[in-house]
Coordinates of C-alpha atoms in Angstrom, one line a residue:
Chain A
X1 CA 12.9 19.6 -193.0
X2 CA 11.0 16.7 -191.8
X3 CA 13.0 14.1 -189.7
X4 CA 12.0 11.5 -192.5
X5 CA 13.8 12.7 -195.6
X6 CA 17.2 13.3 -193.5
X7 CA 19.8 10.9 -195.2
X8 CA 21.6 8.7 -193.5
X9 CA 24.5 10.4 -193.0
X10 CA 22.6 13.3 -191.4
X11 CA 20.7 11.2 -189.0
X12 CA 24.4 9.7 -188.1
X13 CA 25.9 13.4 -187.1
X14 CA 22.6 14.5 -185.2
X15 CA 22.6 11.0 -183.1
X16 CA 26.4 11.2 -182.5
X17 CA 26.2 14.7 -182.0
X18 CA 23.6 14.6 -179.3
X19 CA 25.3 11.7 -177.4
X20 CA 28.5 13.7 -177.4
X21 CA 26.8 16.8 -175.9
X22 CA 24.9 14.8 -173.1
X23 CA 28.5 13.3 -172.3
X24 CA 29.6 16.9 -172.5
X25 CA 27.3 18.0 -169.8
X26 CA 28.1 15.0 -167.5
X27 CA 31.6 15.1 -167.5
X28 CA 32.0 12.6 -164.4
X29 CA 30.6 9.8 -166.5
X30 CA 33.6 10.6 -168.8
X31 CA 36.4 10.6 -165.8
X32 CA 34.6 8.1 -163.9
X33 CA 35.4 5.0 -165.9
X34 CA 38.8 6.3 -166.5
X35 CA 39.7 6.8 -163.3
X36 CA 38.5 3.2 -162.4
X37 CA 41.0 1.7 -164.9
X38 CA 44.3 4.1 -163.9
X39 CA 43.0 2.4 -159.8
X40 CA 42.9 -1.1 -161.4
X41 CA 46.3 -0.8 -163.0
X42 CA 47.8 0.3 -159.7
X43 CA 46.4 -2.1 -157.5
X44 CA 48.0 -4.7 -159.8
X45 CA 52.0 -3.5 -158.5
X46 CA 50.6 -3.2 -154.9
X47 CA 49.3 -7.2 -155.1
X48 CA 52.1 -8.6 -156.8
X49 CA 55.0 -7.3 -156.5
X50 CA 57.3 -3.9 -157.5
X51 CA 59.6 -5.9 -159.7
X52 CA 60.4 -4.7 -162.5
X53 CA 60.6 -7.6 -164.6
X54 CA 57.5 -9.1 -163.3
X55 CA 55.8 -6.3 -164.6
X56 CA 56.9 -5.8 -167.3
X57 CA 56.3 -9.4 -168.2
X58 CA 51.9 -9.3 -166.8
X59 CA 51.7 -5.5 -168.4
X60 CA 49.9 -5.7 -171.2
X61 CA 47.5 -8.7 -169.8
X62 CA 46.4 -6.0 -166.6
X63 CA 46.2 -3.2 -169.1
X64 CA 44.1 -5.1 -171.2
X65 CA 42.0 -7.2 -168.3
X66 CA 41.8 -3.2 -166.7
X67 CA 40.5 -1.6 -170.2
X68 CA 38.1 -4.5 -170.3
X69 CA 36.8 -3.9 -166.6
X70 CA 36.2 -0.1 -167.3
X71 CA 34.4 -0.6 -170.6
X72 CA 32.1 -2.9 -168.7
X73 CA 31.7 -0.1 -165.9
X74 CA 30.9 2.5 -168.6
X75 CA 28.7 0.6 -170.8
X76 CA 25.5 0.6 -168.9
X77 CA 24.9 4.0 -170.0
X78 CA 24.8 3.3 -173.3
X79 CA 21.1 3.0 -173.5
X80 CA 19.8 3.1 -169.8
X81 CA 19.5 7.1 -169.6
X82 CA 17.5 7.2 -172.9
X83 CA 15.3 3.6 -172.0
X84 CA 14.6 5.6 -168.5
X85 CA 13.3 9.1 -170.3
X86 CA 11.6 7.2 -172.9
X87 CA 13.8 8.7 -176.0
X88 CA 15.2 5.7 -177.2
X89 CA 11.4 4.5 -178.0
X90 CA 10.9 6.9 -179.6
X91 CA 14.6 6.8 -181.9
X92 CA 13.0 3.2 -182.3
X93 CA 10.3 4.6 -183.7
X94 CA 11.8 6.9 -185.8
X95 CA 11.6 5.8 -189.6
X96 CA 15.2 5.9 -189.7
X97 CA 17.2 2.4 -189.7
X98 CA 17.8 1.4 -186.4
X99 CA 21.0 0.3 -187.6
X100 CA 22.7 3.8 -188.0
X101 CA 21.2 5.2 -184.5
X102 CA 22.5 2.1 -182.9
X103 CA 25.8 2.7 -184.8
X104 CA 26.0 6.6 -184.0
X105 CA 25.1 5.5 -180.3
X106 CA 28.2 3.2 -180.2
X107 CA 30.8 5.4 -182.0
X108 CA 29.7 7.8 -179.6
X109 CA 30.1 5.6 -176.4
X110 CA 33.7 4.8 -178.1
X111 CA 35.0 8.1 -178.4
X112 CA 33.5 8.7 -174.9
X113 CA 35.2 5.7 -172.8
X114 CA 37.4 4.4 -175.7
X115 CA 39.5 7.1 -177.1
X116 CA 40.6 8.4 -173.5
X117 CA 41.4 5.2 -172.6
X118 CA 43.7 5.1 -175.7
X119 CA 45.5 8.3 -174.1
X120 CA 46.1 7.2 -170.6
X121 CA 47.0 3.7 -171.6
X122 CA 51.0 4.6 -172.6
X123 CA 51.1 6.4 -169.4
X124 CA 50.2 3.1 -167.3
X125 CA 52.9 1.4 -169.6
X126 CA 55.7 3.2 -168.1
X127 CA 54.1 3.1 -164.3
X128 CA 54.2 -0.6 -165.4
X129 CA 58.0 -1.1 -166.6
X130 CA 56.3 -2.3 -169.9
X131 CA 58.8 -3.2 -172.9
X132 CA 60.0 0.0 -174.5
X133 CA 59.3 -2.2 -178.0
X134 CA 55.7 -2.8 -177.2
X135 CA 54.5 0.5 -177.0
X136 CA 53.1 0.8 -180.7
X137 CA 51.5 -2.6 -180.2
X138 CA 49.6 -1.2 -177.1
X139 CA 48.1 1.9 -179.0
X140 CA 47.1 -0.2 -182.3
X141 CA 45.5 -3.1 -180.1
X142 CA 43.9 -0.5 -177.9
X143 CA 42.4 1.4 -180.8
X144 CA 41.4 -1.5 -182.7
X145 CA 40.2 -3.3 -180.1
X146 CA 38.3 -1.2 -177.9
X147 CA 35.2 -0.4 -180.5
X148 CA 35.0 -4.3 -180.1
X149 CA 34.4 -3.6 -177.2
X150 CA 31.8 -1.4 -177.0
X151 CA 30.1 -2.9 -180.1
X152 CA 29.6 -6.1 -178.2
X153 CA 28.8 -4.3 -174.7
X154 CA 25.9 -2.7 -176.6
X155 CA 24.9 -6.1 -177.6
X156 CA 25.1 -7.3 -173.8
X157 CA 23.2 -3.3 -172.7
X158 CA 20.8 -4.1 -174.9
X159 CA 19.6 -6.9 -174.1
X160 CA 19.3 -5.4 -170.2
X161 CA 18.7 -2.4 -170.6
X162 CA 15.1 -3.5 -169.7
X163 CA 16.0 -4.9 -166.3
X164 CA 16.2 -4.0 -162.7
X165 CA 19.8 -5.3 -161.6
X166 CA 21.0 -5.7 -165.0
X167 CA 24.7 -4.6 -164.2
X168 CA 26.1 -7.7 -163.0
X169 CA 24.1 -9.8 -165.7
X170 CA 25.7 -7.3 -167.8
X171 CA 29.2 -8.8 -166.7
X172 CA 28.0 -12.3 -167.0
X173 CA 26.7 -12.0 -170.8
X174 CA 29.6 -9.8 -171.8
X175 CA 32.9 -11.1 -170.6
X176 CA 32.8 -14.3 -172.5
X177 CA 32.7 -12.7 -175.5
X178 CA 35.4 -10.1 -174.6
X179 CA 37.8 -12.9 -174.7
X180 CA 39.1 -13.5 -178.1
X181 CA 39.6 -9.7 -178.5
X182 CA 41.7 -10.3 -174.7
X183 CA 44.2 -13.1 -176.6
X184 CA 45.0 -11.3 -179.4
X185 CA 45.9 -7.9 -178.2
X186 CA 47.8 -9.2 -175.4
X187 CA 49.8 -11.3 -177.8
X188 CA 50.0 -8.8 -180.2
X189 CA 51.5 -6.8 -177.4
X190 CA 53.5 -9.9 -176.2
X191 CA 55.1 -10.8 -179.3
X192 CA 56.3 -7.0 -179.9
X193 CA 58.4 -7.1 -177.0
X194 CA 60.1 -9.7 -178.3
X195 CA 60.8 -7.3 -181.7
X196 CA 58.8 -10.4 -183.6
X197 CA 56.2 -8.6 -185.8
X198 CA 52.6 -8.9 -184.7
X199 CA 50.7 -8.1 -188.1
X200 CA 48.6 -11.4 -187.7
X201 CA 47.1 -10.6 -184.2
X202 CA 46.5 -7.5 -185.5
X203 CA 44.7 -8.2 -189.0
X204 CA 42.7 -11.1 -186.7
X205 CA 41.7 -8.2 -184.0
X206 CA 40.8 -6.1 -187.2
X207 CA 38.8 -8.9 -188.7
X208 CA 36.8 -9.0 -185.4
X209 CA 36.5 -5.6 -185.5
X210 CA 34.8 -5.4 -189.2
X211 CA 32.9 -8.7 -188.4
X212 CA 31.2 -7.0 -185.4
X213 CA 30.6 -3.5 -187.0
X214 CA 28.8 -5.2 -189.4
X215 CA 26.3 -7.7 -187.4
X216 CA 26.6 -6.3 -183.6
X217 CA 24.1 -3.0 -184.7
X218 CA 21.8 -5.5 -185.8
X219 CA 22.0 -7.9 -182.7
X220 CA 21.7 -4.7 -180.7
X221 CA 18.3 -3.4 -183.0
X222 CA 16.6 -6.8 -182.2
X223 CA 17.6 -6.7 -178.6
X224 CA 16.8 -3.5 -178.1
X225 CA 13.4 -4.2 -179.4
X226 CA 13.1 -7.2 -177.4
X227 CA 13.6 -4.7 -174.0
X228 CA 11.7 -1.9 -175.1
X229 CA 8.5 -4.1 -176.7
Chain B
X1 CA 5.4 -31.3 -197.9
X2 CA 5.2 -29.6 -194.5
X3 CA 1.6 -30.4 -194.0
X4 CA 2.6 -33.0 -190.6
X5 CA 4.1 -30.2 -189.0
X6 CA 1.2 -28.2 -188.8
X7 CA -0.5 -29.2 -186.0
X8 CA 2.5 -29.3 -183.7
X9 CA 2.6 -25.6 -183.5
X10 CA -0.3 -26.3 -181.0
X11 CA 1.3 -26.1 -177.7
X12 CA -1.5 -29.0 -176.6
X13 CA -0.6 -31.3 -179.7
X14 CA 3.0 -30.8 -179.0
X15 CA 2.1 -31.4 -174.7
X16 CA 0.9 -34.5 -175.9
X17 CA 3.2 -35.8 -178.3
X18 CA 5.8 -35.2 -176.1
X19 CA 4.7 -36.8 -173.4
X20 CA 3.9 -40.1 -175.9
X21 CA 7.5 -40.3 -176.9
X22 CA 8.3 -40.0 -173.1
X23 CA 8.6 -43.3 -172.0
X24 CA 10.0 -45.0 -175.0
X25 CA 12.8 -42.7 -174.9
X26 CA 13.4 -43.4 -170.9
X27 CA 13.1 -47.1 -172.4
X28 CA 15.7 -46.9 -174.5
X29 CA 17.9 -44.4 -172.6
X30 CA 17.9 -47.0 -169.6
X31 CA 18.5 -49.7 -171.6
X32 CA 21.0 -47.9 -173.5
X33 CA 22.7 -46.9 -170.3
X34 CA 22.5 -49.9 -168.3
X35 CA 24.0 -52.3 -171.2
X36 CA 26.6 -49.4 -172.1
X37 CA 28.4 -48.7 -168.7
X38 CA 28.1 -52.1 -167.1
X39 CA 29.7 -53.2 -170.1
X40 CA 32.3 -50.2 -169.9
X41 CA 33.1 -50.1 -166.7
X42 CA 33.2 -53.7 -166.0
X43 CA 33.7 -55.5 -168.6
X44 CA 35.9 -53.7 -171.4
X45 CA 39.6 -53.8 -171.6
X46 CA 42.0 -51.5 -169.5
X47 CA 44.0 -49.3 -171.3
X48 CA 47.5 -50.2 -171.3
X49 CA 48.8 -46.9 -171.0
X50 CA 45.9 -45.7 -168.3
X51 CA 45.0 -48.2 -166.4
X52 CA 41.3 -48.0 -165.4
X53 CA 41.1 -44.6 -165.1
X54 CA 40.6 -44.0 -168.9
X55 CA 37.3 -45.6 -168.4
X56 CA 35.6 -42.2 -167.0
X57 CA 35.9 -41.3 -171.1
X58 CA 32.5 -43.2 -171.3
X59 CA 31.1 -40.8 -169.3
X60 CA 33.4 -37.7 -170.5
X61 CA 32.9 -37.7 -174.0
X62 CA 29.1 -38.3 -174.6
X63 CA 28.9 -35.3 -171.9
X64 CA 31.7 -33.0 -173.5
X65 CA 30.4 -33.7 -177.5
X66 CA 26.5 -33.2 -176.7
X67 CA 27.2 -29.8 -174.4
X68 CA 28.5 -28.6 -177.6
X69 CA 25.3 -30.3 -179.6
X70 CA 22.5 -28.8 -176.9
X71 CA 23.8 -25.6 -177.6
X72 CA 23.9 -25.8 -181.5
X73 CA 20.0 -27.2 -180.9
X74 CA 19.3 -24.2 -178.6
X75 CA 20.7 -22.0 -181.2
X76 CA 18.6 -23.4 -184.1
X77 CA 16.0 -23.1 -181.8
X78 CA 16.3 -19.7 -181.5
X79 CA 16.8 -19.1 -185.3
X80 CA 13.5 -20.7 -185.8
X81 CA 11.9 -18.8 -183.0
X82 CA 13.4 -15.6 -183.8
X83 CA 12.5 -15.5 -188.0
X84 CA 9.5 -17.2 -187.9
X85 CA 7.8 -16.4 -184.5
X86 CA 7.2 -19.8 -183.7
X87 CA 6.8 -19.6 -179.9
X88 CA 7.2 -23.7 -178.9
X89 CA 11.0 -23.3 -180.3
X90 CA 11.7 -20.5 -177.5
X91 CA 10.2 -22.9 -175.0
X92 CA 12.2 -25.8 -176.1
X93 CA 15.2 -23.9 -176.5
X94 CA 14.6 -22.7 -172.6
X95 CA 14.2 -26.2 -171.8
X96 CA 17.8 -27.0 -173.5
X97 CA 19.8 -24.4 -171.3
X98 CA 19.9 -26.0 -168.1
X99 CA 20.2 -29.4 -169.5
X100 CA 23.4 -27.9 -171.8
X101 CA 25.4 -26.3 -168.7
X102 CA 24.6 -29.6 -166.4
X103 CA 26.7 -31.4 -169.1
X104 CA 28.8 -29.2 -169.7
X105 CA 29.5 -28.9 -165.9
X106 CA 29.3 -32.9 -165.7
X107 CA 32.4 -32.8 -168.8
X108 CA 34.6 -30.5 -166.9
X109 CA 34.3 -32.3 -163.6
X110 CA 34.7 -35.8 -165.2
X111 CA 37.9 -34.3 -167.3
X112 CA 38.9 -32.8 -163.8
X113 CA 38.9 -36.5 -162.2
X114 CA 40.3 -37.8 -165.0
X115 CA 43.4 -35.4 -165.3
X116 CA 44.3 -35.5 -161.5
X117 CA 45.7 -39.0 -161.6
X118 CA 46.7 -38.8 -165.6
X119 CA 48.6 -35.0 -165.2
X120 CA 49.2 -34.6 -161.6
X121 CA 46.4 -31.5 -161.4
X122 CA 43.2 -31.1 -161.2
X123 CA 43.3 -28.4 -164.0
X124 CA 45.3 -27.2 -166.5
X125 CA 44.7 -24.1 -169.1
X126 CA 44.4 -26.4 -171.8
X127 CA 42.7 -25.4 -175.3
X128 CA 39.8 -27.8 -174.7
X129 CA 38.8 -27.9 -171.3
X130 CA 39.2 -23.6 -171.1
X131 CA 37.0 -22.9 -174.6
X132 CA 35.1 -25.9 -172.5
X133 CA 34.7 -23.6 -169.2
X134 CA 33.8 -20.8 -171.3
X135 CA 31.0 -22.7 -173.0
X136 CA 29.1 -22.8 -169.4
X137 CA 29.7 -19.4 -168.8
X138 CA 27.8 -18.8 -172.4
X139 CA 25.4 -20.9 -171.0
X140 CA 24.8 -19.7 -167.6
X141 CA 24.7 -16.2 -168.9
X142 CA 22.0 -17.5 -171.4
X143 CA 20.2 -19.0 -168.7
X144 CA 20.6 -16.1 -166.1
X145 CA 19.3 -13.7 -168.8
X146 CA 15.8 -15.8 -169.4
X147 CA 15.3 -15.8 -165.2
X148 CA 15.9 -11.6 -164.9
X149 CA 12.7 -11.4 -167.5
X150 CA 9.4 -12.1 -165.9
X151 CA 7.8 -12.1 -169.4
X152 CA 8.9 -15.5 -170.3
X153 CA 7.8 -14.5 -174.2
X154 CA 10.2 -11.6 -173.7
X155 CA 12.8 -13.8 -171.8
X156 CA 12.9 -16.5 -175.1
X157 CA 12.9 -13.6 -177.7
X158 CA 16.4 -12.2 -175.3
X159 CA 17.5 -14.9 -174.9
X160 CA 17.6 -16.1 -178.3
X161 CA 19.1 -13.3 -179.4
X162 CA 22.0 -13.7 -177.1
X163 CA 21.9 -17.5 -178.0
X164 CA 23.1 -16.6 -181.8
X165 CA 25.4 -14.2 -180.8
X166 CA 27.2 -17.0 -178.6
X167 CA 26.8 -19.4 -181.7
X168 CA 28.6 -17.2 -183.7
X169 CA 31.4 -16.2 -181.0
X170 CA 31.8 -19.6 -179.8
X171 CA 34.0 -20.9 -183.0
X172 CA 36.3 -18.2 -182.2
X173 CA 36.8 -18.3 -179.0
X174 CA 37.7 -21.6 -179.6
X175 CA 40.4 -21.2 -182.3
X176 CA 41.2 -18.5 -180.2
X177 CA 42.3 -20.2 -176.8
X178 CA 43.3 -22.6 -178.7
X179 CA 46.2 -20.1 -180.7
X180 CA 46.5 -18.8 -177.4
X181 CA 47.6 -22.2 -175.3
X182 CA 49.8 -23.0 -178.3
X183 CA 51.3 -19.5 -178.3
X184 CA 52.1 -19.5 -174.5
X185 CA 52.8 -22.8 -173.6
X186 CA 53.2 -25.1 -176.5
X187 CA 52.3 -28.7 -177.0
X188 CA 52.4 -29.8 -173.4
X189 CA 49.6 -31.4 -172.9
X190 CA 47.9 -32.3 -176.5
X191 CA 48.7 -35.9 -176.0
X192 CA 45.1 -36.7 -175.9
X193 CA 45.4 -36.8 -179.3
X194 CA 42.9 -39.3 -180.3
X195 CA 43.9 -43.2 -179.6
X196 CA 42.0 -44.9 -182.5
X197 CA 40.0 -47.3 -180.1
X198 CA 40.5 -51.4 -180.1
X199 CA 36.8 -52.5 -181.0
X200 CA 36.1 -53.8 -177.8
X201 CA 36.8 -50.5 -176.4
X202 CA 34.7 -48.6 -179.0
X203 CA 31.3 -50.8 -178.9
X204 CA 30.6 -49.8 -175.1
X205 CA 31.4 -46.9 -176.2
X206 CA 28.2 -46.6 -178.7
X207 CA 26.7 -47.8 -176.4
X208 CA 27.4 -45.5 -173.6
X209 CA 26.8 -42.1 -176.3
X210 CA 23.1 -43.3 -177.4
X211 CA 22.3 -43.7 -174.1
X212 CA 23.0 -40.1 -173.2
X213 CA 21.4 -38.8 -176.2
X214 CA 18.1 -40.5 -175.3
X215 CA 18.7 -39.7 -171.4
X216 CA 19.5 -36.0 -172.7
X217 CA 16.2 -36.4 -175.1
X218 CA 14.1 -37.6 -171.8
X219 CA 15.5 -34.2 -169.7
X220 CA 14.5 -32.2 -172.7
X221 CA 11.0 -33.5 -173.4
X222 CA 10.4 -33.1 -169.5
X223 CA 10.9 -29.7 -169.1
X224 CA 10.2 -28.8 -172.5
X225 CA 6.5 -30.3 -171.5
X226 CA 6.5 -28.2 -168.0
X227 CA 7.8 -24.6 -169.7
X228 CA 4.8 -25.4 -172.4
X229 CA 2.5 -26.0 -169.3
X230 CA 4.0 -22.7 -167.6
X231 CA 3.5 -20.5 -170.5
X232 CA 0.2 -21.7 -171.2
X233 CA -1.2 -21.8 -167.7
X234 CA -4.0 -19.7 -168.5
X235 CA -5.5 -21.6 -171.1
X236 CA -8.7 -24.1 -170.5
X237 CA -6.9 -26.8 -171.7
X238 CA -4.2 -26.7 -169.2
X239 CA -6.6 -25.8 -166.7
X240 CA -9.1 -28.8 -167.3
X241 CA -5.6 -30.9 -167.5
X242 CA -5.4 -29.6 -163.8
X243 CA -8.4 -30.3 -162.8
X244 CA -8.5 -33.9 -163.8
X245 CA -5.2 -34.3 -162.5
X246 CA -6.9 -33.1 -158.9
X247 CA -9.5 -35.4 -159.3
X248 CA -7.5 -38.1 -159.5
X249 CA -5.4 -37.8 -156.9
X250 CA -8.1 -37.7 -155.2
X251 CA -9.5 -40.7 -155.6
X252 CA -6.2 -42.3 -155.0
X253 CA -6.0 -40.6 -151.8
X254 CA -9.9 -41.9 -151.3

């Protein structure tokens, strides 16, 4: 079968499929960025304080500021592998939408950095005293949120992938726009401890989330064209 | 309809308009200016409330409203650039971005003065002056990312891109912080609300805002002029503009 008459969906799998088995075989980009969060996270106690209280109160803003920090660390191979070997010209050139590669690229990068970041996060709650009440607010932020994240971040990749010293440009163009996703979980997370329910942070953090499923892919099509050319 | 738009599409024709309108904007910024904050920091009314330090607002506002109105111009200059390939509109949008984060930058420090003597600190997390902050950042990252690309047709294109994506993410970060501050805080500091101004507190004002607009308008058309003459540079006509310009320097040096 010719690569031109695979549906979408096919194209999809074989894309997600084939960023999933390169992460497979470099595992260390995998534990990497999760290690760097669980460090972040522990360096918070050591600076301020062991208090208890203290903690529990600035909990969900380091977990969130650390999940934010190790995205950024993790997204700069997103594209920069595939720019480097020349594949991702050629997926450009592929008659397939861009959109769906781009998409298959992200939800791959997600479950990569995202989803294990999802699993150690309620493990850094208790090393962090946080509120026994906020615990479902944590996960549902963190796994709405973080594809945000890495939608955007492939926005911010993209646009560098092109570059010499694009990693702390990277920083520069991403963080900004990290920080409405930042308010909203954290008060999500905030207003569950107080056993207040948190449904509006979380349909707004959803709402981001559909907003930039929808238009990042294309952002990260024209910017990827852009760096490529 | 469009038929007078035509020829500016020509970086030359739009070098030399540019430079026409030059001086009659500097004209009319300087007049602007010079009638505006004599007349509001000398001659209007002190607040009773404030004192005289409410008069920095002549300089605070115009800076604060058109940081926000460079970057809506930068981003419609990037639409255009982006759909219809028109190259001049990445050039002027490059020549907005600077110009942008130095008002931006001018805003927060003005609102920093301003809030020292009126709050006690030189900074609080406030709704305005944070979504405010995080506008420059949006600019210098805009900015940052046209100086990594030494193609500068490649920078505008990036650029641009980024530029929309900051035009659509700005209005939410701003409800945002703004949900945020009232969330963590409350109403503290929203007293600014807005004081509907005596007249002869307002006029100066007028004053004081056209004046930036044309000053802003005379930064623009300057560099907007020098990126056309950088990304032109090998083309005769810049080249015999050049060379004249040698020559007569010349024979003033002579």
């Amino acid at each position: 079968m010719s690569v031109a008459n695979l549906s979408y969906r096919a194209v999809f799998a074989l894309v997600l499929k084939r960023d999933l088995t390169i992460a497979m075989r470099h595992k260390d980009d995998i534990i990497n960025p999760l290690l760097f969060f669980v460090i972040v996270v522990t360096l918070f106690p050591l600076g301020i304080g062991p208090e208890a209280q203290t903690l529990s109160r600035i909990a969900p803003g380091i977990i969130w500021v650390a999940a934010l920090l190790s995205t950024l660390l993790s997204l700069d191979r997103l594209f920069k592998s595939d720019h480097v070997d020349g594949s991702l010209e050629q997926m450009l050139l592929s008659p397939q939408p861009v959109f769906i590669l781009v998409l298959a690229k992200i939800v791959a990068h997600w479950l990569i950095t995202g989803l294990p970041l999802i699993l150690i996060a309620p493990l850094l709650a208790v090393l962090l005293h946080l509120n026994e009440q906020s615990y479902g607010a944590l996960i549902l932020t963190l796994l709405l949120g973080t594809p945000v994240l890495s939608l955007l971040g492939a926005i911010g990749v993209a646009l560098t992938v092109g570059i010499k010293k694009g990693g702390v440009l990277l920083s520069l163009l991403v963080l900004p726009l990290y920080i409405p996703v930042l308010i909203f979980a954290t008060s999500a997370i905030d207003t569950a401890a107080l056993g207040l329910p948190y449904s509006g942070q979380l349909a707004i953090i959803a709402a981001l989330f559909f907003g930039s499923l929808t238009l990042a892919p294309f952002a990260v099509g024209a910017a990827l064209k852009v760096s490529t050319n | 309809m469009w038929k007078w738009l035509h020829p500016y599409a020509n970086p030359e024709v739009s070098y030399h308009f540019a430079g026409k309108i030059l001086p009659w904007l500097s004209a009319l910024a300087a007049l602007f200016l010079s009638i505006g904050l004599i007349w509001a920091l000398a001659f209007a009314p002190a607040d009773y409330q404030q004192g005289d330090s409410f008069r920095i607002f002549y300089i605070h506002v115009p800076a604060a409203s058109l940081s926000m109105g460079i970057y809506l111009g930068m981003a419609i200059a990037a639409f255009t650039s982006l759909v219809w390939q028109f190259k001049l509109a990445d050039a002027s949008a490059a020549a907005m971005a600077p110009v942008g984060a130095t008002f931006t930058a001018i805003a927060l420090i003005t609102g920093a003065a301003w809030g020292k003597p009126m709050w006690g600190t030189w900074w609080i997390w406030d709704a305005r002056l944070t979504s405010e902050l995080i506008l420059l950042f949006l600019y210098l990252g805009v900015i940052a990312l046209h100086n990594a690309f030494e193609d500068k047709n490649l920078a505008g294109k990036a650029a641009g891109i980024l530029t929309l994506v900051g035009v659509i993410n700005l209005p939410i970060i701003k409800y945002s912080v703004e949900w945020w501050n009232t969330l963590h805080q409350g109403s503290t500091v929203s007293k600014l609300g807005k004081p509907s101004m005596s007249v002869d507190m307002l006029w100066p004002f007028v004053f004081c805002f056209l004046g930036f607009i044309f000053l802003v308008s005379v930064f623009i058309c300057i560099r907007f002029r020098s990126e056309i003459l950088a990304r032109n540079s090998i083309r005769p006509w810049v080249r015999t503009l050049v060379s004249e310009h040698i020559a007569q320097e010349k024979t003033n040096a002579v």
